[in-house]
Short mmCIF file of C-alpha atoms in Angstrom, two decimals:
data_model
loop_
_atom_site.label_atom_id
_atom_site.label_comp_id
_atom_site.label_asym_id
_atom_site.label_seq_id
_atom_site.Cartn_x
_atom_site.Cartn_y
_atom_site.Cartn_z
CA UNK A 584 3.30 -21.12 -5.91
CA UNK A 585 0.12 -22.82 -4.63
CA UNK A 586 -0.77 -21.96 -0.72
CA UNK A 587 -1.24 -25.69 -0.68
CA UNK A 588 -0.86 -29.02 -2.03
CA UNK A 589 -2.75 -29.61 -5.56
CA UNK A 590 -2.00 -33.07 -7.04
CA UNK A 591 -2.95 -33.46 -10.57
CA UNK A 592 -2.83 -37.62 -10.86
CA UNK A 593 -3.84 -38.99 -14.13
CA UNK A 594 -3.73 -43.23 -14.42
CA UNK A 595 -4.62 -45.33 -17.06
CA UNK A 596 -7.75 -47.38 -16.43
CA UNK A 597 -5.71 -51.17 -15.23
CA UNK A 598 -4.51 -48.81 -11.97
CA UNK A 599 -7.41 -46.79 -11.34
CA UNK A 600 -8.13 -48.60 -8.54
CA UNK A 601 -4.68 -47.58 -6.96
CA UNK A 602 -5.13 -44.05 -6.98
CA UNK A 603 -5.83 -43.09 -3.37
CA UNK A 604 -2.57 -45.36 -2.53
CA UNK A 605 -1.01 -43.29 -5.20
CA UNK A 606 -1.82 -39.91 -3.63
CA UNK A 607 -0.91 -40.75 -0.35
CA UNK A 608 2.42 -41.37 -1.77
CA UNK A 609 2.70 -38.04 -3.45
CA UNK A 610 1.42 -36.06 -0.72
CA UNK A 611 4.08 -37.54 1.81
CA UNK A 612 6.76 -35.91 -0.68
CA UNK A 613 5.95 -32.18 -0.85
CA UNK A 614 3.73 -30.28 1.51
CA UNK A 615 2.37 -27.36 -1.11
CA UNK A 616 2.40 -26.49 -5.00
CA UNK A 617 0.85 -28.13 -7.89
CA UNK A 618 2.19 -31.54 -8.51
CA UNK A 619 1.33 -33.12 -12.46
CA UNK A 620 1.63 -36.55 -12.65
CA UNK A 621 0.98 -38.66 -15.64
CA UNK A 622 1.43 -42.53 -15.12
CA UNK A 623 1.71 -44.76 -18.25
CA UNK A 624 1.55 -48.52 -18.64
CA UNK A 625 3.56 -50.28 -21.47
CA UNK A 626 3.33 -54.12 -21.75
CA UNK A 627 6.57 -55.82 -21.49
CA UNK A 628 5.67 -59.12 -23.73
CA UNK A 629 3.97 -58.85 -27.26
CA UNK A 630 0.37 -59.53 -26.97
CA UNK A 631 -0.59 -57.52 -23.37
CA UNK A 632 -2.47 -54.81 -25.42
CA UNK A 633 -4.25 -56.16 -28.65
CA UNK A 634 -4.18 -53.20 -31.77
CA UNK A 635 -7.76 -52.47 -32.27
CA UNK A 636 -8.85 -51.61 -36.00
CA UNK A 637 -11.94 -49.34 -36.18
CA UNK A 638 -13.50 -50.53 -39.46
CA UNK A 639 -16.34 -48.20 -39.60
CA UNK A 640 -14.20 -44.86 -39.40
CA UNK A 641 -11.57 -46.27 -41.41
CA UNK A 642 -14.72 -46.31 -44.09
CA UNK A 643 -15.74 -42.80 -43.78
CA UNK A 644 -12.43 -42.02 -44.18
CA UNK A 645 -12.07 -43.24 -47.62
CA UNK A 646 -15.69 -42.05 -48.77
CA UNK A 647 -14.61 -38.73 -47.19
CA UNK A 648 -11.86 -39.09 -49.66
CA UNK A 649 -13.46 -40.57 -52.24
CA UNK A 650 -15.74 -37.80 -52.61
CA UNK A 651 -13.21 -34.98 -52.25
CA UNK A 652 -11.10 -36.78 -55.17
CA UNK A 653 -14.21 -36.64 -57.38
CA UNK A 654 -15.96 -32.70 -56.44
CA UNK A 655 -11.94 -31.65 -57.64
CA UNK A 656 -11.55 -33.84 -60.43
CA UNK A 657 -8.76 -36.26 -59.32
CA UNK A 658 -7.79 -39.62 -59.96
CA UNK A 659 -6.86 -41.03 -57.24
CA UNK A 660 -8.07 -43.51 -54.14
CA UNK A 661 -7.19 -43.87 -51.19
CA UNK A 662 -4.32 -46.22 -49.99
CA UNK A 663 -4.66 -48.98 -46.85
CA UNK A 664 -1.08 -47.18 -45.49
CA UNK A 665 -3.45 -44.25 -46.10
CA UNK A 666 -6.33 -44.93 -43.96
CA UNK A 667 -4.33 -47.07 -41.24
CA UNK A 668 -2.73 -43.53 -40.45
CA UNK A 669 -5.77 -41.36 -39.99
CA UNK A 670 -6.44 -40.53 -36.39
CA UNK A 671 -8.01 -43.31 -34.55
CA UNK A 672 -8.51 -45.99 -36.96
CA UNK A 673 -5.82 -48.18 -35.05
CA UNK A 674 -5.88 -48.11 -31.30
CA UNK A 675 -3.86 -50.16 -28.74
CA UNK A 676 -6.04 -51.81 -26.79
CA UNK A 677 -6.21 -51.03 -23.09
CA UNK A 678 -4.21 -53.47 -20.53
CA UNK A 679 -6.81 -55.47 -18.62
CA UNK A 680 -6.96 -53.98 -15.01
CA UNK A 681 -3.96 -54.93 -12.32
CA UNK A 682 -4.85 -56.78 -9.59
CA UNK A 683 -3.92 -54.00 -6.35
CA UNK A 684 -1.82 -56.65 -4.57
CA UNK A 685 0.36 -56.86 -8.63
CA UNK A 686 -0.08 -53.28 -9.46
CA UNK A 687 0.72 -51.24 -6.26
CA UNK A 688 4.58 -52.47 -5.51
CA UNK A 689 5.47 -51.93 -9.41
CA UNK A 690 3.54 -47.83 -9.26
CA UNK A 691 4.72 -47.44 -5.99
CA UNK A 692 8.83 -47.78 -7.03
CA UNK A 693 7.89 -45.59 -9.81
CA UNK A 694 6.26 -43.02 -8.07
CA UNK A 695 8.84 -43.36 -5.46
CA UNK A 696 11.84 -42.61 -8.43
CA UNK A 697 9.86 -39.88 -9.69
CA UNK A 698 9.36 -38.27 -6.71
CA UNK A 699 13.01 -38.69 -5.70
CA UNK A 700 14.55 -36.96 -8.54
CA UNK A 701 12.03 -34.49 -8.08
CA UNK A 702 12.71 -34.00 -4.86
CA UNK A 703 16.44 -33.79 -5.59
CA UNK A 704 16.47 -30.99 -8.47
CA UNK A 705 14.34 -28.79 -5.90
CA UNK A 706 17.10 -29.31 -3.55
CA UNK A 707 19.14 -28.18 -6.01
CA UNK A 708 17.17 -25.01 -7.32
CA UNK A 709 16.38 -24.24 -3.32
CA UNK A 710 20.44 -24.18 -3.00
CA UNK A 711 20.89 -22.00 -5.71
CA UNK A 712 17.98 -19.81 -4.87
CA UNK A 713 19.19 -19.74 -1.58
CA UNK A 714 22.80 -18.65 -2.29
CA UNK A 715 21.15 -15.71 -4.64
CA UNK A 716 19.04 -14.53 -1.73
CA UNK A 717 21.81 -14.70 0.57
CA UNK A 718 23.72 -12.00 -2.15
CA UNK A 719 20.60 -9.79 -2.21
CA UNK A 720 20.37 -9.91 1.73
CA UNK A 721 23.86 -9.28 2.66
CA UNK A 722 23.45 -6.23 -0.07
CA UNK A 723 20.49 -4.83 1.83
CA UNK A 724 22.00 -5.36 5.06
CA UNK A 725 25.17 -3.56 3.64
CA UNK A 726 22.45 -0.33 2.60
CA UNK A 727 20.52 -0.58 6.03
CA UNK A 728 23.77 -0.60 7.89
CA UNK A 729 24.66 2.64 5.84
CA UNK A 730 21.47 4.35 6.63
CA UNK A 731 21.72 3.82 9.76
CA UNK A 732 25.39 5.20 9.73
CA UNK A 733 23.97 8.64 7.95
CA UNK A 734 20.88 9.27 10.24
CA UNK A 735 22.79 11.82 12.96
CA UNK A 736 24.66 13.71 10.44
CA UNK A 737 21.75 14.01 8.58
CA UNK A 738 19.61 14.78 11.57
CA UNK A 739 22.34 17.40 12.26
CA UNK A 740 22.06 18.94 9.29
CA UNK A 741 18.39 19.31 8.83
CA UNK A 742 18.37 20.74 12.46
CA UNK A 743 21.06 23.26 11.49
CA UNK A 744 18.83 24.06 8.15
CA UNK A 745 15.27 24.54 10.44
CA UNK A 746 17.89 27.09 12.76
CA UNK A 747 19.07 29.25 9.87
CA UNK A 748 15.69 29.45 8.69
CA UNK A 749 14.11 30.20 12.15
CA UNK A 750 16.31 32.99 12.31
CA UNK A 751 15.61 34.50 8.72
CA UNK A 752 12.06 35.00 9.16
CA UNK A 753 12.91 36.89 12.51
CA UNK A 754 15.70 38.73 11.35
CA UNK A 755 17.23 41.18 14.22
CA UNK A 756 14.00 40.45 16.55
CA UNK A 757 15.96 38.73 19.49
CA UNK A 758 15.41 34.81 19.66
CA UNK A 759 16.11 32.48 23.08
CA UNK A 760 18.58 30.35 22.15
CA UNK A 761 17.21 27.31 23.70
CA UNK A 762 13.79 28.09 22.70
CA UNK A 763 15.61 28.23 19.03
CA UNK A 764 17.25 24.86 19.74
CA UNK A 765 14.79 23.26 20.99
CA UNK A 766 11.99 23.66 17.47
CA UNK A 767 14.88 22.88 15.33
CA UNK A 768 15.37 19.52 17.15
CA UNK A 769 11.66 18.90 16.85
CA UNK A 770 11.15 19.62 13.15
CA UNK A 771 14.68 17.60 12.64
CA UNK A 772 12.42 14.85 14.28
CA UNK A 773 9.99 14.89 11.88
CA UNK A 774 12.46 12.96 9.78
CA UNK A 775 14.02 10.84 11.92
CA UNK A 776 14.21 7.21 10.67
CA UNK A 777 15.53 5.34 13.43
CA UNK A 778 12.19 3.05 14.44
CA UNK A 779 11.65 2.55 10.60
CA UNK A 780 15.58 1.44 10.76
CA UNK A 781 14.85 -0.35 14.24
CA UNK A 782 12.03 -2.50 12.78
CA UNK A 783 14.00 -2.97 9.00
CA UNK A 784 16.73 -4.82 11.10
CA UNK A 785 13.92 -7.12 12.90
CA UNK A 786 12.78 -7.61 9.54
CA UNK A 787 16.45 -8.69 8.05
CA UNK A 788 17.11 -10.66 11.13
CA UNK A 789 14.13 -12.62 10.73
CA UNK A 790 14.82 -13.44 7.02
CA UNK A 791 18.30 -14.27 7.89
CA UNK A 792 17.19 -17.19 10.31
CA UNK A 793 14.38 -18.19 7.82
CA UNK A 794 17.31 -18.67 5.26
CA UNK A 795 19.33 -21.01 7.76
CA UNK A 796 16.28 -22.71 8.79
CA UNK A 797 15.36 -24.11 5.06
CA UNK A 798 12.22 -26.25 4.34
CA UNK A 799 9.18 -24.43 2.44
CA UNK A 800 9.50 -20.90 4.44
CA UNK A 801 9.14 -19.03 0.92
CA UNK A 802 5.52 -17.37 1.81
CA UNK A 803 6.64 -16.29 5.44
CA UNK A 804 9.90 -14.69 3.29
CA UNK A 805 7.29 -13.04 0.70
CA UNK A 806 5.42 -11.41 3.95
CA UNK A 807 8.68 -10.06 5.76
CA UNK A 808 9.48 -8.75 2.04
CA UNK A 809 6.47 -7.17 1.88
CA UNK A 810 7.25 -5.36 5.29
CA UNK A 811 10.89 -4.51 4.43
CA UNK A 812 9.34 -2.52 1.80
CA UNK A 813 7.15 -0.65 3.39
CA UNK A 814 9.31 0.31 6.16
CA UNK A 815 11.86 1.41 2.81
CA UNK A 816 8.96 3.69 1.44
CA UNK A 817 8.30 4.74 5.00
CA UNK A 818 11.83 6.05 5.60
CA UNK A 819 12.37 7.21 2.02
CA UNK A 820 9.53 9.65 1.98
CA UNK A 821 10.52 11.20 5.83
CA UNK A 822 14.17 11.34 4.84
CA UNK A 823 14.44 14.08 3.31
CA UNK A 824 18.44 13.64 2.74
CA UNK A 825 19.70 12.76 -0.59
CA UNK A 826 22.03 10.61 0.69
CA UNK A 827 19.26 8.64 2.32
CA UNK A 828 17.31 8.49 -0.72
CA UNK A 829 19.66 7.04 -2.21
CA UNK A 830 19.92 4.54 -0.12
CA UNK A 831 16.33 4.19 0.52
CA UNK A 832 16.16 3.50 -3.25
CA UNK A 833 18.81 1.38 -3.29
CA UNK A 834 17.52 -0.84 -0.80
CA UNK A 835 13.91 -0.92 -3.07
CA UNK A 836 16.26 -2.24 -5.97
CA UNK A 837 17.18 -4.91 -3.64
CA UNK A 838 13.78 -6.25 -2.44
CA UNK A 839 12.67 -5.77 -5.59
CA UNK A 840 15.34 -8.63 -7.04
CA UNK A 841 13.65 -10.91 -4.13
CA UNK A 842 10.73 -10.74 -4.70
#
């Protein structure tokens, strides 16, 4: 989820020296996120890493123990087996540094596998992903297409409502009729929806393409998501249809599932 690319490359000490080959490598692979990478050398003949015994903490070891055995009493001492297994007292020596013109063709077919099965299971995940996103867009469509269906009837009706009420506040006081007809149309227009509706289809459009289009469009779908929502709280607050609302929160359900 990185804005862009942040290569974490650890190598042991007999490649160091191939590390800015290394990240050039990596960085050719995948344009943004955080990328771990943890490169490990093991000698194919006996004898490329010598053990290493550390004699001096392998003694504090046993007169740690030594003395613990005696402040509680015990008889006991500690074994070789023992002290060969506490932490650090054997090391494996590290490989002798690789030679770049040696080193770089063996790292760079393993970095090259790595970063090819990577590659692959993002494929994979992005094709899933994708085919869930195409669900939850063709859902939202399917609500936005109804909304847009509902808007004169409900228009209609909330004109009709503003009428009757016109006329109940002025009773048998005589009313022109197209002076009547003409404030009910404006306060019906108060909650007319069809530029938030107009710019919610831009919006779908848009993340339609960006869904044929593939590659690493997932921030520029985050922003139109963003917008789709707002345009959804827009219209569900000047609505004022339950039918709408209903739709309008539908609709919130499904942006919320992309997101």
């Amino acid at each position: 989820n990185h804005r862009h690319l942040d290569v974490a490359l650890k190598l042991p000490r007999s490649l160091a020296g191939l590390e800015l080959e290394a990240r050039r490598l990596l960085q050719g692979q995948i344009q943004r996120g955080r990328l771990d990478v943890s490169v490990g050398v093991k000698p194919l003949a006996e004898g490329g890493s010598a053990l290493k015994v550390d004699a001096a903490l392998a003694r504090r070891y046993i007169d740690q123990a030594l003395a613990l055995s005696d402040a509680l009493g015990l008889d006991a001492e500690p074994t070789v087996e023992w002290v060969l297994e506490r932490p650090g007292v054997v090391t494996l020596g590290e490989p002798e540094a690789v030679a770049p013109e040696a080193g770089w063709p063996v790292l760079a077919e393993a970095l090259a596998r790595a970063m090819e099965d990577l590659v692959a299971r993002r494929e994979a995940e992005g094709e899933a992903l994708a085919k869930d996103l195409t669900a939850l867009y063709d859902a939202l469509a399917a609500e936005v297409e109804r909304m847009t269906q509902r808007v004169p009837a409900a228009l209609a009706q909330r004109a009709q409502r503003v009428r009757e009420r016109i006329e109940a506040l002025l009773g048998e006081h005589p009313v022109d009729e197209g002076r009547l007809t003409m404030e009910a149309a404006v306060w019906a227009e108060k909650t007319d929806i069809s530029e938030e509706l107009a710019r919610l289809k831009a919006h779908l459009g848009q993340f339609a393409g960006l869904l044929r289009e593939g590659g690493p469009v997932g921030r520029t779908l985050d922003f139109l998501v963003q917008e789709m929502n707002r345009e959804v709280n827009t219209l569900a607050s000047k609505a004022n249809d339950l039918e709408l609302s209903q739709l309008a929160l539908a609709s919130k359900g499904h942006l919320e599932k992309i997101r």
